[in-house]
mmCIF file of C-alpha atoms in Angstrom:
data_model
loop_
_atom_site.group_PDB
_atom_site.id
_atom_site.type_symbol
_atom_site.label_atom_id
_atom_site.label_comp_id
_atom_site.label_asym_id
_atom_site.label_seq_id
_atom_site.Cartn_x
_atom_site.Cartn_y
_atom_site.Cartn_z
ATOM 1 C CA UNK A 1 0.000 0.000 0.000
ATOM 2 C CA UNK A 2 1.776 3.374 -1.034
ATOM 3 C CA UNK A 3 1.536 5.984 1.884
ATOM 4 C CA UNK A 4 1.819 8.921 -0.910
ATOM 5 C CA UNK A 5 -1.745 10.412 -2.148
ATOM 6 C CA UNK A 6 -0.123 13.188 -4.051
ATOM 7 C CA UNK A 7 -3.424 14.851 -4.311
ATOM 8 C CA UNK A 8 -4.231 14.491 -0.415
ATOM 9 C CA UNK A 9 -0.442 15.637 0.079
ATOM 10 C CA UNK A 10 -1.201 18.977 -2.159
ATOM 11 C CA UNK A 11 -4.108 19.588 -0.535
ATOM 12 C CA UNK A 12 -2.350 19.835 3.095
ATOM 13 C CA UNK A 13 0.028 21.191 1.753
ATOM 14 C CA UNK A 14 -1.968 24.246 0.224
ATOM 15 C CA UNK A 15 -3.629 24.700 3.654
ATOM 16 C CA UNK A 16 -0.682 24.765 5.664
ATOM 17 C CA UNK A 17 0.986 27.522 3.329
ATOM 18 C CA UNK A 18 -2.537 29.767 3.136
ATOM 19 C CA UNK A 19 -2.707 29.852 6.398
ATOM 20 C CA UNK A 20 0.914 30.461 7.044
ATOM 21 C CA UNK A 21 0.567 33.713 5.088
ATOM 22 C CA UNK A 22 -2.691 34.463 7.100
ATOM 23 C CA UNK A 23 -0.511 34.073 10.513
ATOM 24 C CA UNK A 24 1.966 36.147 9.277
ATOM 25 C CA UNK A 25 -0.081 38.818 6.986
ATOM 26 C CA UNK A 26 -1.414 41.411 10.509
ATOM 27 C CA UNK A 27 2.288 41.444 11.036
ATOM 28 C CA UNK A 28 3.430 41.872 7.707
ATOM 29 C CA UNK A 29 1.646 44.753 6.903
ATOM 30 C CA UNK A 30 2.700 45.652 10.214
ATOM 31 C CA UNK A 31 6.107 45.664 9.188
ATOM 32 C CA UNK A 32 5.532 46.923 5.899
ATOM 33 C CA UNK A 33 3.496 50.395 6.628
ATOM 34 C CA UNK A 34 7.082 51.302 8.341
ATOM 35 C CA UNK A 35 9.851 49.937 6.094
ATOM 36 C CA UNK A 36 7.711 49.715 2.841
ATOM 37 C CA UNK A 37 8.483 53.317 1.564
ATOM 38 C CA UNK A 38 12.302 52.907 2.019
ATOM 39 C CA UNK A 39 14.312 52.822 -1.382
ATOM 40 C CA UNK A 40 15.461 49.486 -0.538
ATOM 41 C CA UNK A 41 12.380 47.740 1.053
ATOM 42 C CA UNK A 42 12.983 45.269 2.972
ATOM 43 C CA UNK A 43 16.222 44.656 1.516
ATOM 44 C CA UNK A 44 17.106 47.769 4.491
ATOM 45 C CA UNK A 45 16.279 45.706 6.990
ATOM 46 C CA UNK A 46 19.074 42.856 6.806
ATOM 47 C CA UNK A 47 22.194 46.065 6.372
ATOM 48 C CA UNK A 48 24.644 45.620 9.056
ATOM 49 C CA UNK A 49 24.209 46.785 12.367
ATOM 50 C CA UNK A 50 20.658 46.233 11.975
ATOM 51 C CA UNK A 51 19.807 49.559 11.956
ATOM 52 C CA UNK A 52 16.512 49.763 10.459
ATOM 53 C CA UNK A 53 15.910 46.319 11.708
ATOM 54 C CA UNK A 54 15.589 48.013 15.805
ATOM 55 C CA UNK A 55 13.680 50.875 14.250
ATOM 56 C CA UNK A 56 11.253 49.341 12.813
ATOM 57 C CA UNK A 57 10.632 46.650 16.205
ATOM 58 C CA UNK A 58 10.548 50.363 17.976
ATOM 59 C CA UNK A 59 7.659 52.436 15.477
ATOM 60 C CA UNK A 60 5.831 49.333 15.469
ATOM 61 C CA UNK A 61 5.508 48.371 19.211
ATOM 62 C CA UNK A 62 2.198 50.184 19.454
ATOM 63 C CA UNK A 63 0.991 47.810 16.672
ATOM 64 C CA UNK A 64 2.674 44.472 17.710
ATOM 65 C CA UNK A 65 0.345 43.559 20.109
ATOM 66 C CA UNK A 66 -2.811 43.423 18.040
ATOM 67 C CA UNK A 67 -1.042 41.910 15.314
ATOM 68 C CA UNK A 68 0.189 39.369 17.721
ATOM 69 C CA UNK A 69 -3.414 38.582 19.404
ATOM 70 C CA UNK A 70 -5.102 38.311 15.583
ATOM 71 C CA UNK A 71 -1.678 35.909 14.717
ATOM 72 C CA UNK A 72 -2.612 33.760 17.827
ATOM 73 C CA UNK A 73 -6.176 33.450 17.293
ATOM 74 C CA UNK A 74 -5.989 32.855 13.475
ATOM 75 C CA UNK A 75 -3.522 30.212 14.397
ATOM 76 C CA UNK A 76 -5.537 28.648 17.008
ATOM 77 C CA UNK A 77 -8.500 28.175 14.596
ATOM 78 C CA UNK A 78 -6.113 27.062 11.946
ATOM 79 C CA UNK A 79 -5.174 24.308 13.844
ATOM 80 C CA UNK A 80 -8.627 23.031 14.334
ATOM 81 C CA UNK A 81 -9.039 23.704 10.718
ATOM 82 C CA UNK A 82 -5.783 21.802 9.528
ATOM 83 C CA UNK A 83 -8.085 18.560 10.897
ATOM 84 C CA UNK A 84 -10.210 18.461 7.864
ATOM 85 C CA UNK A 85 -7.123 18.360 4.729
ATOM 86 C CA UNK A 86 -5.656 15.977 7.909
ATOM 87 C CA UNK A 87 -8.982 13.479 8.146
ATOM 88 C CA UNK A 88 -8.908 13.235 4.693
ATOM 89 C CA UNK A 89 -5.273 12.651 3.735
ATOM 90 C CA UNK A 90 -5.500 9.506 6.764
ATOM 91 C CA UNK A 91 -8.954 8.560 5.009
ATOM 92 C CA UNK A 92 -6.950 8.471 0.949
ATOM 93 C CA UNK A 93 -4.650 5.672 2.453
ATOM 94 C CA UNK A 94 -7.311 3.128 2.844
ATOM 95 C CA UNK A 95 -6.129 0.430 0.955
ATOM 96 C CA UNK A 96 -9.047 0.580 -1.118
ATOM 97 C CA UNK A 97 -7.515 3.927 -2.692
ATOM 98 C CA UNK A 98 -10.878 5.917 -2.115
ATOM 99 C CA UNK A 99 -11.994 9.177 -4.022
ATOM 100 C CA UNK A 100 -11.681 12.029 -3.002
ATOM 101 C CA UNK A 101 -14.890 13.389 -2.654
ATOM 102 C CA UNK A 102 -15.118 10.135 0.159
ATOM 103 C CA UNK A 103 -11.848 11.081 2.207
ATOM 104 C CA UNK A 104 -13.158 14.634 2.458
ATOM 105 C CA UNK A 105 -16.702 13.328 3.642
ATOM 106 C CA UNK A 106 -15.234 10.987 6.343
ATOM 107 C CA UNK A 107 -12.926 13.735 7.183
ATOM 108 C CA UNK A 108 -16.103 15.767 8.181
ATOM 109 C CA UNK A 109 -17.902 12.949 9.961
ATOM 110 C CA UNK A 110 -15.125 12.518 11.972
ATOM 111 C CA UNK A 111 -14.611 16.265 12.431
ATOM 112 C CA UNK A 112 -15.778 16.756 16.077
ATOM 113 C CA UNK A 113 -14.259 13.503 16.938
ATOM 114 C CA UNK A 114 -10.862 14.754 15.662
ATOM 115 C CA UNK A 115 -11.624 18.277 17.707
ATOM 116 C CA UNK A 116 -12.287 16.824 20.870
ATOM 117 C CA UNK A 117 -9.028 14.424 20.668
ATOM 118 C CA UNK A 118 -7.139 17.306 19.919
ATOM 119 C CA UNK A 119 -8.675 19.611 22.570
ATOM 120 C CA UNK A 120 -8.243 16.954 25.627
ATOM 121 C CA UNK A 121 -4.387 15.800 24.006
ATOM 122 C CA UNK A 122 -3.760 20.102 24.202
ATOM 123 C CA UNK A 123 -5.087 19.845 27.983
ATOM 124 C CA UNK A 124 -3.042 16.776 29.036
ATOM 125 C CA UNK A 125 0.052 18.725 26.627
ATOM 126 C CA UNK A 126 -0.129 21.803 28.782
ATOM 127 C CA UNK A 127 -0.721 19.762 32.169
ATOM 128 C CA UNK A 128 2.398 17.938 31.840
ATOM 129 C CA UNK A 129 4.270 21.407 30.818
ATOM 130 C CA UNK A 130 2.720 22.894 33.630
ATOM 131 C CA UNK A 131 3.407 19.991 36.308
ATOM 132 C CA UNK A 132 7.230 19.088 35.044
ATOM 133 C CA UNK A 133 7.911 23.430 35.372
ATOM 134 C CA UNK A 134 6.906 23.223 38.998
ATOM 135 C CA UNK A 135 9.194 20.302 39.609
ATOM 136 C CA UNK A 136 11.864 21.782 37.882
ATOM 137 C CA UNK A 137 11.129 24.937 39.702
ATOM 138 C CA UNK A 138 11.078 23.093 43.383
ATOM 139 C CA UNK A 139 14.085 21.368 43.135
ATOM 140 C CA UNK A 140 16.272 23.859 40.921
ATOM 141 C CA UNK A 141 16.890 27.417 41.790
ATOM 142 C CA UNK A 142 19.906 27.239 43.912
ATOM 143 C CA UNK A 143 22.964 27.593 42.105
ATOM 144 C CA UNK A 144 24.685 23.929 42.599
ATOM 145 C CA UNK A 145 25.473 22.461 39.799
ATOM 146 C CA UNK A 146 22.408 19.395 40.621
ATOM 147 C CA UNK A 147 20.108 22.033 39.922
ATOM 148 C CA UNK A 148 22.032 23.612 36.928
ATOM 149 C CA UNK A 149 21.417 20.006 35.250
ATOM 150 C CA UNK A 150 17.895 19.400 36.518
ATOM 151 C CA UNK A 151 17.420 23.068 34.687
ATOM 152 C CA UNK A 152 17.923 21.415 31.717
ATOM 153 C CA UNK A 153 16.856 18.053 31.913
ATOM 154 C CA UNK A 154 13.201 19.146 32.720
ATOM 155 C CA UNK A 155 12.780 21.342 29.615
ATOM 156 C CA UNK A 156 14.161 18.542 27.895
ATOM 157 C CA UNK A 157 11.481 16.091 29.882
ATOM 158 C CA UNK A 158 8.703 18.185 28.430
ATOM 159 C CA UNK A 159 9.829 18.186 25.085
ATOM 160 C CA UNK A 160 10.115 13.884 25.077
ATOM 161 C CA UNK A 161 6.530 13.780 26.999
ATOM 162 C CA UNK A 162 4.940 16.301 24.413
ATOM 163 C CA UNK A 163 6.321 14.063 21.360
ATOM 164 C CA UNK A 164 5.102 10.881 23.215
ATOM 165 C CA UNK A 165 2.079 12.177 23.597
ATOM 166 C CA UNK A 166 1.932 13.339 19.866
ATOM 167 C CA UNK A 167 2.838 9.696 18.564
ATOM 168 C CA UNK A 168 -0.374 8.517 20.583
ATOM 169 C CA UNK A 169 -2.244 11.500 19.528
ATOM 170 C CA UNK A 170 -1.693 10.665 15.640
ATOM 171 C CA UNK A 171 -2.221 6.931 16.259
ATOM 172 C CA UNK A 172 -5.826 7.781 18.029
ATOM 173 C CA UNK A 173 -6.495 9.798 14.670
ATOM 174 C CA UNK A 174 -5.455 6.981 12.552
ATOM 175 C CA UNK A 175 -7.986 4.817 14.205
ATOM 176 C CA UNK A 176 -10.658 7.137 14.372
ATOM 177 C CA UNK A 177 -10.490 7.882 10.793
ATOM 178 C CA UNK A 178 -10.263 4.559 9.312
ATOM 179 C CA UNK A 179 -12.392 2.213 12.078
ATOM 180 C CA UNK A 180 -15.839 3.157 13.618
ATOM 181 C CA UNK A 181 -15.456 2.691 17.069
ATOM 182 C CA UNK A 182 -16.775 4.138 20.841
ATOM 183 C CA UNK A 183 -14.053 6.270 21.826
ATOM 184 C CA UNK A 184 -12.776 4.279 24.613
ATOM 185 C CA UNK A 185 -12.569 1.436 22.239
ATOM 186 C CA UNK A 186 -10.704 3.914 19.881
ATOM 187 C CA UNK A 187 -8.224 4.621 22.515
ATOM 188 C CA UNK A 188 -7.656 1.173 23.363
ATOM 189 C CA UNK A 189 -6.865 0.193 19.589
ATOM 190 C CA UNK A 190 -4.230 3.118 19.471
ATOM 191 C CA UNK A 191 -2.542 2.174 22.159
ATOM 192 C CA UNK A 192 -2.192 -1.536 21.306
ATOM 193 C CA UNK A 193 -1.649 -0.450 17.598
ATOM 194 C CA UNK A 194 1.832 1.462 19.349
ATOM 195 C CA UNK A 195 2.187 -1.203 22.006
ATOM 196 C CA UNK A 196 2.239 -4.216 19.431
ATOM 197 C CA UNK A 197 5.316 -2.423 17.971
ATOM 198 C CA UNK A 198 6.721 -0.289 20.512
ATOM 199 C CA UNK A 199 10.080 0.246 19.452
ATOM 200 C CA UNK A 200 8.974 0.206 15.569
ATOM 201 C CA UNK A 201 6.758 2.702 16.296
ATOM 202 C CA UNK A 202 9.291 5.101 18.611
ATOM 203 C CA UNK A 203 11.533 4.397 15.298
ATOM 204 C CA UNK A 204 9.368 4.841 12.797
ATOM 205 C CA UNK A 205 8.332 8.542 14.420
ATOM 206 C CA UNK A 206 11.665 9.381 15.505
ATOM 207 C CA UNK A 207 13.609 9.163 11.988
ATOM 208 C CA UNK A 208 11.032 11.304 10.830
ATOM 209 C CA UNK A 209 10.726 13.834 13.308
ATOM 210 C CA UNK A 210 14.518 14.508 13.090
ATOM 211 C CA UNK A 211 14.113 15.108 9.832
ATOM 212 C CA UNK A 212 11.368 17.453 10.364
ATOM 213 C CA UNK A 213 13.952 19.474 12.500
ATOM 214 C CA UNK A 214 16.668 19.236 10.013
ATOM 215 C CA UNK A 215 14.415 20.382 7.667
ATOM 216 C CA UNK A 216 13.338 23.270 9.721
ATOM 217 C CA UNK A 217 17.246 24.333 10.461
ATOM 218 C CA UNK A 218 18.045 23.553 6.889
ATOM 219 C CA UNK A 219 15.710 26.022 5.487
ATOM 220 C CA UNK A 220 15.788 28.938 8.184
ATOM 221 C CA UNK A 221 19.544 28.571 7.957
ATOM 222 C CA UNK A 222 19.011 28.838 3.806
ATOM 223 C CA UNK A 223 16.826 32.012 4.296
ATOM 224 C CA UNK A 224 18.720 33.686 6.966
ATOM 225 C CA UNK A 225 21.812 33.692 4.133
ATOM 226 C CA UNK A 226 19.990 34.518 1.325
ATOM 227 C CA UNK A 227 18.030 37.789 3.257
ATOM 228 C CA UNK A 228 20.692 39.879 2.799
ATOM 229 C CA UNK A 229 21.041 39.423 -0.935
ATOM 230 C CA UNK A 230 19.676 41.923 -2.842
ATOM 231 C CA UNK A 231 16.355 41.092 -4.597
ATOM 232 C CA UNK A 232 15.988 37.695 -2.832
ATOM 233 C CA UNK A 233 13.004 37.991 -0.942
ATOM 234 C CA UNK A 234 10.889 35.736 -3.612
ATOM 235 C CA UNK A 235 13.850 33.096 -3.086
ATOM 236 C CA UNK A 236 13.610 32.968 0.608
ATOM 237 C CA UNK A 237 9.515 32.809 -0.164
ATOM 238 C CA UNK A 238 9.950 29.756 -2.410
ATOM 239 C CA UNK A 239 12.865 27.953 0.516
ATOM 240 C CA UNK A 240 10.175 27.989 3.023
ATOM 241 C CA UNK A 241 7.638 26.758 0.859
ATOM 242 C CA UNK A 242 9.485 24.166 -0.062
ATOM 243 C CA UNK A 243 10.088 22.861 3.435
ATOM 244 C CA UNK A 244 6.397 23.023 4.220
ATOM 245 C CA UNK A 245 5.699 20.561 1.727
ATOM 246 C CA UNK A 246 8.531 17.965 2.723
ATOM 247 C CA UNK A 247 7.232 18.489 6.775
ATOM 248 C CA UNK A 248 3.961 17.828 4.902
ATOM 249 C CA UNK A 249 5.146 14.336 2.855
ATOM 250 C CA UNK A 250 7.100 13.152 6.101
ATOM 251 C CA UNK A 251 3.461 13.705 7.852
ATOM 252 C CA UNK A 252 1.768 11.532 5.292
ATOM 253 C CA UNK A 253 4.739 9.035 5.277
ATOM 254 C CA UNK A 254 4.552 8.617 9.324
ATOM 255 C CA UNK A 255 0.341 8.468 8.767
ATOM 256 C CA UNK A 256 0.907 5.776 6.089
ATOM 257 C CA UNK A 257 3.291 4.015 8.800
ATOM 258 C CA UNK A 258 0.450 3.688 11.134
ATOM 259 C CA UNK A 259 -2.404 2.742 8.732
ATOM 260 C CA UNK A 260 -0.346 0.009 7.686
ATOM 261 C CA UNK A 261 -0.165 -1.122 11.492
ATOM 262 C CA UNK A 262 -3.723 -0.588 11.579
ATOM 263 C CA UNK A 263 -4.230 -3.372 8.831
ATOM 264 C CA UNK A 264 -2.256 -5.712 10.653
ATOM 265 C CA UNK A 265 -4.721 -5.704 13.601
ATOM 266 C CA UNK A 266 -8.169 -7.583 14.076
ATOM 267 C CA UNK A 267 -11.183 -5.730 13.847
ATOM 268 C CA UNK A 268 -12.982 -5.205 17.634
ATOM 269 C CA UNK A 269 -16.234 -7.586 17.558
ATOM 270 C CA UNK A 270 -18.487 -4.226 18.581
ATOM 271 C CA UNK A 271 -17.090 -2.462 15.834
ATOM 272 C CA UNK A 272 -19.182 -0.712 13.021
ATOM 273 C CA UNK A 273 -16.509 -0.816 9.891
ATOM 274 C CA UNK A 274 -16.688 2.483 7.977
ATOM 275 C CA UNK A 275 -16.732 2.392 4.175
ATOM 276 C CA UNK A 276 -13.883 4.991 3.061
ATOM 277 C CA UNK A 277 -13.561 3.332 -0.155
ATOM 278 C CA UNK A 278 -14.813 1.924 -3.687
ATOM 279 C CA UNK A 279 -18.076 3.880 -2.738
ATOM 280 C CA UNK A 280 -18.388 7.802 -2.251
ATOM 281 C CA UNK A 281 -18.268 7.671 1.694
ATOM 282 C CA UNK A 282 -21.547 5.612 1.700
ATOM 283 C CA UNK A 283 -21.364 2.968 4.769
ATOM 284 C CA UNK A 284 -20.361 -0.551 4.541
ATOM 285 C CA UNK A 285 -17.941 -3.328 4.703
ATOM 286 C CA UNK A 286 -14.333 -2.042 4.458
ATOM 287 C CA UNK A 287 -11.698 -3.542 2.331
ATOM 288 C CA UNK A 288 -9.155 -4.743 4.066
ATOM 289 C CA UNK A 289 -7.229 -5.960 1.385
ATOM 290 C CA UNK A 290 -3.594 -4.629 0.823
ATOM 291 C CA UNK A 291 -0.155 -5.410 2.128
ATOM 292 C CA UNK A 292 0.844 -2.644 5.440
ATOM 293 C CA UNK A 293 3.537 0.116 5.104
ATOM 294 C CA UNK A 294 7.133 -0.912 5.351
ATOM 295 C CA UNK A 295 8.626 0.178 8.963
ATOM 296 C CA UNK A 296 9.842 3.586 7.967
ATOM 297 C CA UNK A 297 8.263 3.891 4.237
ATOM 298 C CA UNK A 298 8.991 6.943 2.787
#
């Protein structure tokens, strides 16, 4: 079973980069309304010493803030958005290769599902971050060199429990996408769908997320050389774009991982099987035909 569904991939792909530019557009213009009528545009604000750079963070203070709020909430409804081109990308590697009018309709169906997974995983996120800071703040603080290294070892904690919690998170989404199941039953599935393979799975995600971060430092890295050649503001445009869609195809190719895991498993006896297939999103037996993803498919 191939993991790539070009036209699924283009699709999240397209999403993530409009609403990029929406994040970043109050602050752009922002930006712009001060440096914008300089002879070199933005060129100016990359010149050594960063000059213009400091005077522009200064004449738009009074504006930062509101551009920052309207950034945060776009963002935050983004992300709840992003679940739809996300349903349906999961839904497109059904073995059964299903339409695409079908992976967007189960994408829907499954819409408040998705929301609420992702709403309790952002609770349980920010109560870990919350409960490893005061334990890093009660036992660090005092200068010794224990609490120099337990200063770094807890932000470090947080990081591993968030991406643990992530690799459940997008298992629980696989599920719930491709099996029709209560949610307890859901949760139960995902976590013997990672527990089956548990060092598979840690691999499979971990390969991929650090090249998600090299990708990241590859292309910032990329742009921050290129900003102060002249006239290369389309090229540093076009680098980031470009690294959206390979964090995108990585996505899919880490999905595709756990679909194929999915496949391996036995259906639960109470479960409803959702049609995401040969037939436009209409209910019915699912094919389960179709060999599962390689470990770390690409």
């Amino acid at each position: 079973m191939s993991v790539f569904r070009w036209g699924a991939i283009l699709g999240c792909y397209a999403y993530r980069a409009v609403t990029s530019a929406v994040v970043a557009l109050p602050l752009g213009l922002l930006v712009g309304g001060v440096i914008g009528a300089h002879p070199r545009g933005d060129e100016a604000l990359w010149e050594p010493g960063g000059y213009w750079l400091l005077e522009v963070a200064r004449l738009a203070q009074p504006g930062m803030r509101a551009a920052l709020v309207q950034g945060g909430v776009v963002m935050l409804l983004a992300c709840f958005g992003w679940l739809v081109p996300l349903g349906a990308l999961i839904a497109s590697q059904a073995p059964s290769r299903p339409p695409a009018r079908a992976c967007l309709k189960r994408a829907a169906e499954k819409l408040g599902s998705l929301a609420l997974i992702l709403g309790v995983f952002l609770v349980v996120q920010a109560g870990a971050a919350f409960g490893l800071g005061v334990l890093g703040r009660a036992v660090g603080g005092n200068g010794t060199r224990t609490s120099d290294v337990l200063g770094l070892v807890v932000p470090l904690s947080t990081l591993v429990v968030w991406w643990l919690l992530g690799v459940l998170h997008d298992a629980l989404r696989v599920v719930t996408i491709q099996r029709t199941l209560p949610w307890w039953e859901a949760f139960n599935t995902a976590w013997e769908l990672l527990r089956r393979r548990p060092m598979g799975a840690l691999g499979a995600a971990g390969w991929r997320t650090l090249a998600g971060v090299a990708v990241v430092v590859a292309v910032e890295a990329m742009a921050l050389a290129m900003s102060g050649v002249g006239g290369s503001l389309e090229l540093v445009v076009l680098i980031h774009q470009v690294g959206i869609f390979l964090i995108v195809v990585l996505r899919a190719s880490w999905l595709g991982w756990l679909n194929g895991e999915l496949l391996a498993m036995p259906r639960q006896r109470s479960e409803s099987p959702a049609e995401t297939g040969a037939r436009d999103g209409s209910e019915g037996e699912s094919t389960e035909a179709g060999a599962p993803v390689a470990d770390g498919a690409a």
